[in-house]
Amino acid sequence: ILSYHLNIYAKLFRLMARYTTIAKIFYHIRKNIMSGLLFVVSAASGTGKTSLVKALLDRVSNLHVSVSHTTRGQRSGELDGVHYHFTNTETFLDQVAQGGFIEYAEVFGNYYGTSQAKVQEQLQQGHDVLLEIDWQGADQVRRLFPESKQIFILPPTQYDLRQRLSNRGTDSVEVIEHRLSCAVEDMRHFANFDYIIINDDFNKAVHDLEAIITANRLVTLQQSTRHQQLIENLITLHRE
C-alpha cells in the first residue's frame, strides 16, 4: 500500500512540475516579446522604397505603416493624416522636446518624425508596424527598439539611380546632382541594417520584402505567443 501511494505522489509531483515548466516557458515568452513586430525600411532617395512598400501592403495582412509627422508643405493630392501628419516647425519642435517621437530628422530643410505613442499602441494591439524612414531615423529606432527588423533598399547601379532621379522631371540638373551625392552618402550606411534588397527587378524586390516579413513572423517567440493554447495542448500529454 505504501509503495502504491508513493507512486501516486511521484506521478503527481511530475505532473505539477510539467505544468509549472510549461507556465514558466510561456511567462518568459510573454515577458520578453511585444505583441507586434516592428519593421524599418530605409533607402536613398530615388531607390523606389515608397513604391515597394505600397506593393508590399497589398500583399501582406496585418501590417501597418506608421504615418509620419512633417513640416514639409502639403502637395497636391496629399491628405493630412493619410500621407503625412502636416504640422508647423514650432509644434514639431515642441513634440521633440517632450520626447514625442521615436525618431526624427531634418531632410532638405524639412523635419520628419514618427510618433512614439502611436507606434507603441499599434504594437501592443498585436499589429505589425512598418516605418518607412531614412537611415538617421533607423539609427534612432535601433537604439530604442533593438529588436526591430531593419531593411535597406539599394538600386542596381548609380546610373539607374541617376535616371530615376532625373525622370521625376521636377528638379534642375544641380538639384539632381546634389540629391545623387546625398544618396551615395546615405547608401554608405547599408551595413547597419539586418537585410539588404536590390531593387533591380521590382516584383522580385517585393517578394523579398514579403519573405522577410513572413520569416520573422514564423520565429519561435512569435509563433509561441500567437499559438499559445495550441502549443500548450500539444506538449501536454493527454491520456484517454
XYZ file of N, CA and C in Angstrom:
720
model
N 0.840 -1.210 0.000
C 0.000 0.000 0.000
C 0.870 1.253 0.000
N 1.939 1.240 0.842
C 2.843 2.383 0.898
C 3.495 2.639 -0.453
N 3.923 1.562 -1.122
C 4.541 1.687 -2.436
C 3.566 2.273 -3.455
N 2.312 1.852 -3.360
C 1.277 2.353 -4.271
C 1.112 3.869 -4.107
N 1.014 4.313 -2.847
C 0.821 5.744 -2.586
C 2.046 6.561 -2.992
N 3.232 5.998 -2.786
C 4.448 6.701 -3.195
C 4.471 6.895 -4.703
N 4.033 5.882 -5.445
C 3.976 6.003 -6.917
C 2.983 7.078 -7.344
N 1.847 7.126 -6.649
C 0.838 8.149 -6.959
C 1.403 9.548 -6.715
N 2.062 9.719 -5.561
C 2.646 11.023 -5.238
C 3.742 11.410 -6.240
N 4.531 10.425 -6.644
C 5.598 10.696 -7.614
C 5.014 11.175 -8.934
N 3.944 10.523 -9.398
C 3.293 10.930 -10.644
C 2.701 12.333 -10.513
N 2.127 12.604 -9.309
C 1.531 13.913 -9.088
C 2.582 15.011 -9.137
N 3.729 14.767 -8.487
C 4.800 15.772 -8.489
C 5.353 15.982 -9.895
N 5.470 14.894 -10.665
C 5.953 15.035 -12.048
C 4.978 15.853 -12.878
N 3.674 15.591 -12.656
C 2.645 16.331 -13.382
C 2.684 17.810 -13.016
N 2.824 18.120 -11.717
C 2.903 19.514 -11.277
C 4.137 20.195 -11.859
N 5.251 19.473 -11.869
C 6.487 20.032 -12.418
C 6.334 20.339 -13.896
N 5.638 19.413 -14.601
C 5.439 19.612 -16.036
C 4.627 20.866 -16.304
N 3.509 21.026 -15.570
C 2.680 22.201 -15.785
C 3.383 23.470 -15.339
N 4.173 23.386 -14.277
C 4.943 24.552 -13.819
C 5.942 24.972 -14.879
N 6.606 23.991 -15.501
C 7.575 24.288 -16.552
C 6.905 24.952 -17.744
N 5.759 24.414 -18.149
C 5.018 24.993 -19.280
C 4.627 26.434 -18.975
N 4.125 26.666 -17.744
C 3.723 28.017 -17.361
C 4.917 28.969 -17.389
N 6.072 28.484 -16.900
C 7.267 29.325 -16.898
C 7.713 29.660 -18.312
N 7.619 28.679 -19.204
C 8.016 28.909 -20.600
C 7.200 30.040 -21.204
N 5.873 29.976 -21.057
C 5.027 30.977 -21.692
C 5.075 32.311 -20.953
N 5.320 32.274 -19.641
C 5.518 33.535 -18.919
C 6.760 34.246 -19.441
N 7.838 33.484 -19.627
C 9.087 34.059 -20.138
C 8.873 34.620 -21.541
N 8.141 33.909 -22.359
C 7.878 34.359 -23.732
C 7.078 35.661 -23.720
N 6.007 35.697 -22.932
C 5.167 36.901 -22.891
C 5.935 38.096 -22.346
N 6.827 37.841 -21.381
C 7.582 38.920 -20.743
C 8.604 39.531 -21.677
N 9.110 38.754 -22.617
C 10.231 39.205 -23.437
C 9.852 39.493 -24.887
N 8.582 39.707 -25.167
C 8.195 39.952 -26.554
C 7.051 40.961 -26.614
N 7.094 41.856 -27.584
C 5.971 42.735 -27.829
C 4.955 41.956 -28.662
N 3.718 42.338 -28.602
C 2.686 41.629 -29.347
C 2.929 41.710 -30.846
N 3.318 42.894 -31.325
C 3.576 43.073 -32.745
C 5.049 43.209 -33.047
N 5.391 43.078 -34.325
C 6.773 43.239 -34.784
C 6.958 44.634 -35.373
N 8.155 45.165 -35.207
C 8.475 46.484 -35.751
C 9.499 46.330 -36.871
N 9.112 46.746 -38.078
C 9.989 46.691 -39.239
C 10.354 48.109 -39.664
N 11.584 48.264 -40.122
C 12.059 49.549 -40.631
C 12.559 49.347 -42.055
N 12.070 50.166 -42.979
C 12.536 50.122 -44.369
C 13.158 51.468 -44.704
N 14.426 51.436 -45.101
C 15.152 52.662 -45.443
C 15.784 52.539 -46.816
N 16.076 53.672 -47.426
C 16.718 53.687 -48.736
C 17.108 55.114 -49.072
N 17.997 55.246 -50.016
C 18.330 56.567 -50.537
C 17.196 57.066 -51.426
N 17.116 58.364 -51.584
C 16.100 58.958 -52.448
C 16.227 58.415 -53.876
N 15.081 58.034 -54.481
C 15.074 57.560 -55.856
C 15.257 56.061 -56.006
N 15.303 55.340 -54.896
C 15.543 53.899 -54.958
C 14.269 53.102 -55.183
N 13.116 53.723 -54.995
C 11.846 53.025 -55.205
C 11.237 52.481 -53.931
N 11.696 52.967 -52.795
C 11.230 52.468 -51.493
C 9.721 52.603 -51.326
N 9.190 53.776 -51.625
C 7.767 54.023 -51.408
C 6.904 53.104 -52.258
N 7.282 52.911 -53.521
C 6.515 52.020 -54.406
C 6.576 50.581 -53.914
N 7.734 50.151 -53.416
C 7.882 48.795 -52.894
C 7.007 48.580 -51.665
N 7.009 49.547 -50.765
C 6.208 49.432 -49.550
C 4.723 49.387 -49.894
N 4.300 50.215 -50.829
C 2.893 50.220 -51.247
C 2.492 48.851 -51.804
N 3.350 48.261 -52.644
C 3.055 46.936 -53.205
C 3.056 45.867 -52.109
N 3.947 46.008 -51.137
C 4.006 45.058 -50.026
C 2.700 45.059 -49.235
N 2.164 46.254 -48.964
C 0.932 46.366 -48.177
C -0.256 45.710 -48.877
N -0.221 45.646 -50.210
C -1.283 44.992 -50.960
C -1.214 43.467 -50.830
N -0.057 42.959 -50.409
C 0.149 41.513 -50.355
C 0.178 40.940 -48.948
N 0.443 41.788 -47.948
C 0.634 41.301 -46.579
C -0.444 41.884 -45.666
N -1.102 41.020 -44.914
C -2.147 41.468 -43.988
C -1.552 41.823 -42.635
N -2.316 42.589 -41.860
C -1.939 42.996 -40.503
C -0.561 43.649 -40.450
N -0.281 44.466 -41.450
C 0.960 45.239 -41.482
C 0.578 46.704 -41.668
N 0.933 47.524 -40.705
C 0.510 48.921 -40.692
C 1.712 49.848 -40.865
N 1.596 50.784 -41.791
C 2.638 51.792 -41.972
C 2.339 52.970 -41.064
N 3.307 53.333 -40.244
C 3.127 54.492 -39.374
C 3.183 55.770 -40.209
N 2.196 56.634 -40.020
C 2.135 57.894 -40.766
C 3.021 58.921 -40.061
N 4.024 59.425 -40.764
C 4.992 60.356 -40.173
C 4.415 61.764 -40.030
N 4.988 62.517 -39.108
C 4.710 63.954 -38.979
C 5.773 64.708 -39.774
N 5.389 65.787 -40.426
C 6.357 66.569 -41.199
C 5.996 68.039 -41.219
N 7.049 68.852 -41.369
C 6.853 70.298 -41.530
C 6.860 70.677 -43.013
N 7.047 69.670 -43.874
C 7.030 69.937 -45.317
C 5.644 70.385 -45.752
N 5.611 71.236 -46.761
C 4.331 71.693 -47.280
C 3.534 70.556 -47.891
N 2.226 70.644 -47.788
C 1.336 69.620 -48.317
C 1.243 69.743 -49.835
N 1.530 68.646 -50.553
C 1.499 68.649 -52.005
C 0.109 68.311 -52.524
N -0.106 68.621 -53.786
C -1.388 68.339 -54.427
C -1.689 66.836 -54.357
N -2.886 66.501 -53.911
C -3.299 65.098 -53.829
C -2.985 64.432 -52.501
N -2.189 65.093 -51.657
C -1.846 64.513 -50.356
C -2.934 64.843 -49.329
N -3.218 63.869 -48.457
C -4.234 64.045 -47.426
C -3.579 64.045 -46.053
N -3.963 65.027 -45.237
C -3.439 65.103 -43.879
C -3.934 63.901 -43.079
N -3.006 63.204 -42.421
C -3.364 62.027 -41.643
C -3.316 60.737 -42.433
N -3.194 60.858 -43.750
C -3.102 59.671 -44.604
C -1.685 59.525 -45.150
N -1.219 60.560 -45.844
C 0.146 60.541 -46.369
C 1.139 61.020 -45.304
N 0.783 62.085 -44.616
C 1.590 62.623 -43.517
C 0.652 63.324 -42.538
N 1.154 63.539 -41.327
C 0.520 64.484 -40.415
C 1.278 65.797 -40.604
N 0.655 66.757 -41.265
C 1.328 68.013 -41.575
C 1.242 68.959 -40.370
N 2.362 69.563 -40.041
C 2.417 70.447 -38.886
C 3.429 71.558 -39.139
N 3.460 72.542 -38.268
C 4.443 73.615 -38.428
C 5.680 73.307 -37.589
N 6.742 74.063 -37.849
C 8.028 73.791 -37.195
C 7.956 73.968 -35.684
N 7.256 74.979 -35.224
C 7.163 75.229 -33.783
C 6.502 74.059 -33.056
N 5.388 73.594 -33.590
C 4.680 72.467 -32.982
C 5.534 71.203 -33.013
N 6.213 70.998 -34.133
C 7.058 69.816 -34.280
C 8.163 69.816 -33.221
N 8.851 70.934 -33.073
C 9.959 71.022 -32.122
C 9.486 70.909 -30.677
N 8.250 71.365 -30.401
C 7.672 71.183 -29.065
C 7.509 69.691 -28.770
N 7.058 68.923 -29.777
C 6.898 67.480 -29.604
C 8.250 66.789 -29.420
N 9.261 67.286 -30.115
C 10.616 66.745 -29.946
C 11.065 66.934 -28.498
N 10.855 68.147 -27.962
C 11.273 68.459 -26.595
C 10.547 67.600 -25.565
N 9.318 67.195 -25.886
C 8.518 66.374 -24.971
C 8.782 64.879 -25.153
N 9.705 64.524 -26.056
C 10.000 63.115 -26.293
C 8.895 62.379 -27.024
N 8.176 63.103 -27.860
C 7.025 62.522 -28.534
C 7.338 61.682 -29.757
N 8.598 61.704 -30.219
C 8.951 60.967 -31.434
C 9.933 59.837 -31.129
N 9.699 58.696 -31.767
C 10.683 57.609 -31.718
C 11.943 58.047 -32.440
N 11.729 58.715 -33.561
C 12.841 59.211 -34.366
C 12.387 60.465 -35.081
N 13.352 61.321 -35.399
C 13.055 62.482 -36.227
C 14.340 62.909 -36.917
N 14.180 63.606 -38.021
C 15.351 64.055 -38.778
C 14.965 65.262 -39.614
N 15.973 66.034 -39.974
C 15.783 67.151 -40.899
C 16.308 66.717 -42.254
N 15.442 66.751 -43.260
C 15.800 66.308 -44.605
C 15.466 67.415 -45.598
N 16.487 67.924 -46.273
C 16.300 69.003 -47.258
C 15.512 70.170 -46.669
N 15.830 70.525 -45.418
C 15.226 71.698 -44.802
C 13.896 71.468 -44.132
N 13.383 70.242 -44.141
C 12.103 69.927 -43.510
C 12.289 68.847 -42.446
N 11.464 68.912 -41.407
C 11.528 67.920 -40.344
C 10.535 66.784 -40.609
N 10.955 65.567 -40.246
C 10.100 64.377 -40.327
C 10.252 63.614 -39.017
N 9.152 63.077 -38.502
C 9.239 62.332 -37.248
C 8.151 61.280 -37.127
N 8.399 60.272 -36.286
C 7.471 59.161 -36.069
C 6.959 59.191 -34.636
N 5.649 59.221 -34.467
C 5.032 59.304 -33.147
C 5.305 58.042 -32.325
N 5.881 58.236 -31.148
C 6.185 57.108 -30.274
C 4.906 56.472 -29.714
N 3.974 57.289 -29.280
C 2.745 56.780 -28.670
C 1.936 55.943 -29.660
N 1.834 56.403 -30.907
C 1.033 55.700 -31.902
C 1.639 54.349 -32.247
N 2.952 54.299 -32.403
C 3.614 53.031 -32.745
C 3.469 52.036 -31.609
N 3.693 52.467 -30.376
C 3.579 51.566 -29.234
C 2.152 51.057 -29.073
N 1.185 51.908 -29.351
C -0.219 51.500 -29.268
C -0.518 50.396 -30.279
N -0.047 50.561 -31.513
C -0.290 49.556 -32.543
C 0.398 48.236 -32.211
N 1.639 48.302 -31.706
C 2.361 47.083 -31.346
C 1.655 46.341 -30.217
N 1.188 47.070 -29.216
C 0.511 46.450 -28.078
C -0.822 45.825 -28.474
N -1.407 46.314 -29.558
C -2.659 45.741 -30.064
C -2.419 44.519 -30.940
N -1.144 44.146 -31.111
C -0.822 42.958 -31.880
C -0.591 43.206 -33.357
N -0.521 44.479 -33.761
C -0.290 44.801 -35.165
C 1.214 44.888 -35.443
N 1.623 44.366 -36.579
C 2.989 44.581 -37.031
C 3.057 45.967 -37.668
N 4.112 46.705 -37.364
C 4.228 48.100 -37.803
C 5.468 48.257 -38.677
N 5.321 49.003 -39.755
C 6.441 49.273 -40.656
C 6.715 50.775 -40.683
N 7.957 51.129 -40.471
C 8.384 52.523 -40.559
C 9.176 52.721 -41.840
N 8.758 53.673 -42.642
C 9.451 53.993 -43.895
C 10.218 55.290 -43.654
N 11.484 55.161 -43.251
C 12.260 56.309 -42.799
C 13.684 56.246 -43.347
N 14.455 57.345 -43.166
C 15.828 57.364 -43.660
C 16.766 56.696 -42.660
N 18.032 56.581 -43.014
C 18.992 55.849 -42.178
C 19.199 56.511 -40.816
N 19.072 57.860 -40.775
C 19.225 58.548 -39.489
C 18.115 58.157 -38.520
N 16.894 58.123 -39.036
C 15.761 57.694 -38.220
C 15.895 56.234 -37.810
N 16.363 55.404 -38.745
C 16.547 53.978 -38.450
C 17.542 53.788 -37.317
N 18.568 54.620 -37.285
C 19.578 54.536 -36.234
C 18.966 54.859 -34.874
N 18.087 55.849 -34.829
C 17.420 56.203 -33.573
C 16.476 55.090 -33.122
N 15.749 54.511 -34.062
C 14.833 53.406 -33.743
C 15.617 52.211 -33.214
N 16.775 51.955 -33.805
C 17.608 50.812 -33.412
C 18.020 50.908 -31.945
N 18.263 52.125 -31.481
C 18.667 52.316 -30.087
C 17.494 52.108 -29.136
N 16.302 52.545 -29.535
C 15.121 52.405 -28.681
C 14.481 51.030 -28.783
N 14.513 50.442 -29.988
C 13.908 49.132 -30.239
C 14.940 48.224 -30.907
N 15.896 47.706 -30.130
C 16.941 46.860 -30.730
C 16.398 45.596 -31.370
N 15.174 45.212 -31.011
C 14.575 44.011 -31.604
C 13.914 44.292 -32.955
N 13.876 45.565 -33.382
C 13.275 45.898 -34.678
C 14.063 45.254 -35.813
N 13.367 44.935 -36.896
C 13.988 44.321 -38.064
C 14.173 45.395 -39.131
N 15.423 45.635 -39.524
C 15.731 46.781 -40.365
C 16.207 46.345 -41.757
N 15.582 46.946 -42.760
C 15.784 46.562 -44.163
C 16.263 47.774 -44.955
N 17.292 47.582 -45.761
C 17.803 48.677 -46.598
C 17.654 48.303 -48.070
N 17.103 49.240 -48.846
C 16.890 49.031 -50.281
C 18.003 49.726 -51.060
N 18.606 49.010 -52.001
C 19.654 49.574 -52.853
C 19.228 49.521 -54.317
N 19.666 50.500 -55.117
C 19.419 50.443 -56.567
C 20.436 49.497 -57.206
N 20.196 49.029 -58.429
C 21.161 48.124 -59.072
C 22.473 48.816 -59.442
N 22.392 50.094 -59.864
C 23.604 50.851 -60.239
C 23.370 52.326 -59.949
N 24.469 53.096 -59.925
C 24.336 54.555 -59.787
C 23.665 55.152 -61.015
N 23.920 54.560 -62.179
C 23.302 55.050 -63.410
C 21.776 54.965 -63.296
N 21.281 53.815 -62.823
C 19.834 53.651 -62.657
C 19.282 54.663 -61.664
N 20.026 54.902 -60.597
C 19.575 55.863 -59.592
C 19.507 57.267 -60.185
N 20.515 57.634 -60.963
C 20.510 58.950 -61.603
C 19.311 59.089 -62.547
N 19.035 58.023 -63.304
C 17.892 58.054 -64.226
C 16.583 58.230 -63.476
N 16.436 57.526 -62.371
C 15.205 57.634 -61.588
C 15.031 59.042 -61.029
N 16.121 59.636 -60.565
C 16.051 60.995 -60.045
C 15.736 61.996 -61.153
N 16.285 61.748 -62.335
C 16.062 62.659 -63.474
C 14.650 62.531 -64.026
N 14.087 61.303 -63.986
C 12.778 61.062 -64.582
C 11.633 61.730 -63.842
N 11.906 62.230 -62.657
C 10.854 62.938 -61.929
C 10.460 64.220 -62.652
N 11.415 64.804 -63.388
C 11.122 65.959 -64.234
C 10.781 67.228 -63.491
N 11.065 67.292 -62.207
C 10.699 68.478 -61.423
C 11.912 69.227 -60.886
N 13.112 68.668 -61.086
C 14.310 69.263 -60.495
C 15.323 69.652 -61.563
N 16.131 70.663 -61.252
C 17.200 71.094 -62.152
C 18.357 70.098 -62.077
N 19.326 70.233 -63.010
C 20.500 69.360 -63.029
C 21.278 69.500 -61.729
N 21.390 70.736 -61.237
C 22.132 70.963 -59.989
C 21.478 70.246 -58.812
N 20.148 70.308 -58.767
C 19.416 69.649 -57.680
C 19.573 68.137 -57.782
N 19.505 67.618 -59.014
C 19.658 66.171 -59.221
C 21.041 65.700 -58.768
N 22.062 66.465 -59.127
C 23.424 66.097 -58.730
C 23.586 66.142 -57.211
N 22.949 67.124 -56.589
C 23.013 67.222 -55.130
C 22.308 66.021 -54.491
N 21.143 65.658 -55.022
C 20.409 64.516 -54.477
C 21.193 63.215 -54.688
N 21.864 63.097 -55.833
C 22.660 61.896 -56.099
C 23.823 61.805 -55.116
N 24.455 62.939 -54.856
C 25.557 62.960 -53.892
C 25.078 62.552 -52.504
N 23.898 63.061 -52.106
C 23.323 62.695 -50.802
C 22.951 61.216 -50.772
N 22.452 60.699 -51.906
C 22.062 59.287 -51.978
C 23.264 58.371 -51.796
N 24.377 58.725 -52.412
C 25.605 57.934 -52.267
C 26.042 57.906 -50.808
N 25.958 59.054 -50.150
C 26.311 59.121 -48.724
C 25.370 58.255 -47.893
N 24.075 58.316 -48.218
C 23.093 57.505 -47.485
C 23.396 56.010 -47.631
N 23.755 55.577 -48.840
C 23.969 54.150 -49.100
C 25.180 53.590 -48.360
N 26.053 54.458 -47.911
C 27.230 54.009 -47.166
C 26.879 53.459 -45.782
N 25.628 53.631 -45.375
C 25.192 53.145 -44.061
C 24.506 51.784 -44.147
N 24.592 51.117 -45.286
C 23.893 49.846 -45.502
C 24.259 48.784 -44.466
N 25.513 48.805 -43.977
C 25.995 47.736 -43.102
C 25.314 47.730 -41.732
N 24.609 48.801 -41.381
C 23.933 48.863 -40.089
C 22.594 48.136 -40.092
N 22.186 47.651 -41.251
C 20.857 47.055 -41.384
C 20.926 45.528 -41.365
N 19.784 44.907 -41.030
C 19.718 43.450 -40.936
C 19.595 42.782 -42.304
N 18.930 43.464 -43.227
C 18.667 42.883 -44.548
C 18.957 43.923 -45.635
N 19.370 43.435 -46.796
C 19.581 44.294 -47.969
C 18.796 43.716 -49.138
N 18.051 44.568 -49.818
C 17.310 44.170 -51.019
C 17.775 45.045 -52.175
N 18.113 44.421 -53.295
C 18.496 45.150 -54.507
C 17.258 45.319 -55.370
N 16.858 46.556 -55.614
C 15.656 46.817 -56.410
C 16.018 46.889 -57.893
N 16.381 45.735 -58.439
C 16.666 45.614 -59.869
C 15.408 45.166 -60.595
N 14.811 44.096 -60.092
C 13.531 43.592 -60.594
C 12.479 43.921 -59.537
N 11.509 44.766 -59.890
C 10.543 45.263 -58.895
C 9.774 44.124 -58.233
N 9.246 43.186 -59.029
C 8.449 42.096 -58.473
C 9.267 41.211 -57.540
N 10.516 40.976 -57.916
C 11.385 40.169 -57.058
C 11.686 40.905 -55.754
N 11.889 42.228 -55.846
C 12.168 43.018 -54.643
C 10.974 42.991 -53.689
N 9.765 43.071 -54.233
C 8.560 42.989 -53.392
C 8.477 41.609 -52.747
N 8.767 40.566 -53.537
C 8.760 39.201 -52.997
C 9.783 39.057 -51.870
N 10.957 39.648 -52.035
C 11.997 39.582 -50.995
C 11.531 40.282 -49.714
N 10.884 41.428 -49.873
C 10.337 42.131 -48.718
C 9.311 41.272 -47.983
N 8.424 40.674 -48.747
C 7.390 39.818 -48.154
C 8.014 38.620 -47.438
N 9.075 38.054 -48.022
C 9.751 36.908 -47.420
C 10.337 37.269 -46.058
N 10.879 38.481 -45.942
C 11.447 38.933 -44.665
C 10.354 39.046 -43.606
N 9.211 39.632 -43.975
C 8.092 39.770 -43.042
C 7.628 38.394 -42.585
N 7.420 37.496 -43.540
C 6.923 36.151 -43.225
C 7.891 35.388 -42.335
N 9.180 35.427 -42.669
C 10.188 34.688 -41.899
C 10.215 35.150 -40.441
N 10.117 36.455 -40.221
C 10.158 36.977 -38.854
C 8.878 36.664 -38.081
N 7.776 36.504 -38.778
C 6.538 36.125 -38.118
C 6.542 34.655 -37.692
N 7.430 33.853 -38.284
C 7.465 32.423 -38.008
C 8.505 32.021 -36.967
N 9.245 32.986 -36.412
C 10.244 32.625 -35.400
C 9.538 32.085 -34.163
N 10.257 31.315 -33.365
C 9.665 30.597 -32.234
C 8.943 31.521 -31.259
N 9.554 32.652 -30.904
C 8.917 33.552 -29.946
C 7.563 34.046 -30.447
N 7.506 34.445 -31.715
C 6.247 34.945 -32.266
C 5.191 33.850 -32.350
N 5.571 32.693 -32.867
C 4.619 31.595 -33.012
C 4.128 31.101 -31.650
N 5.023 31.082 -30.663
C 4.643 30.626 -29.331
C 3.624 31.548 -28.694
N 3.724 32.828 -28.993
C 2.762 33.789 -28.460
C 1.428 33.702 -29.190
N 1.476 33.660 -30.516
C 0.249 33.645 -31.313
C -0.530 32.340 -31.159
N 0.178 31.248 -30.925
C -0.467 29.930 -30.860
C -0.229 29.274 -29.507
N -0.313 30.049 -28.443
C -0.001 29.546 -27.110
C -0.879 28.366 -26.722
N -2.205 28.499 -26.892
C -3.102 27.436 -26.471
C -2.861 26.150 -27.246
N -2.656 26.287 -28.552
C -2.390 25.110 -29.385
C -1.139 24.386 -28.917
N -0.063 25.140 -28.659
C 1.205 24.525 -28.260
C 1.098 23.907 -26.870
N 0.386 24.582 -25.957
C 0.197 24.015 -24.620
C -0.495 22.665 -24.709
N -1.513 22.579 -25.568
C -2.228 21.309 -25.727
C -1.343 20.228 -26.340
N -0.459 20.636 -27.262
C 0.396 19.664 -27.938
C 1.486 19.103 -27.033
N 2.012 19.926 -26.132
C 3.132 19.470 -25.310
C 2.703 18.950 -23.943
N 1.392 18.883 -23.721
C 0.841 18.284 -22.500
C 0.269 16.923 -22.866
N 0.755 15.894 -22.229
C 0.307 14.536 -22.547
C -1.113 14.316 -22.051
N -2.011 13.954 -22.963
C -3.398 13.669 -22.612
C -3.636 12.169 -22.752
N -3.994 11.526 -21.663
C -4.260 10.072 -21.703
C -5.763 9.840 -21.813
N -6.111 8.924 -22.693
C -7.517 8.601 -22.882
C -7.996 7.620 -21.810
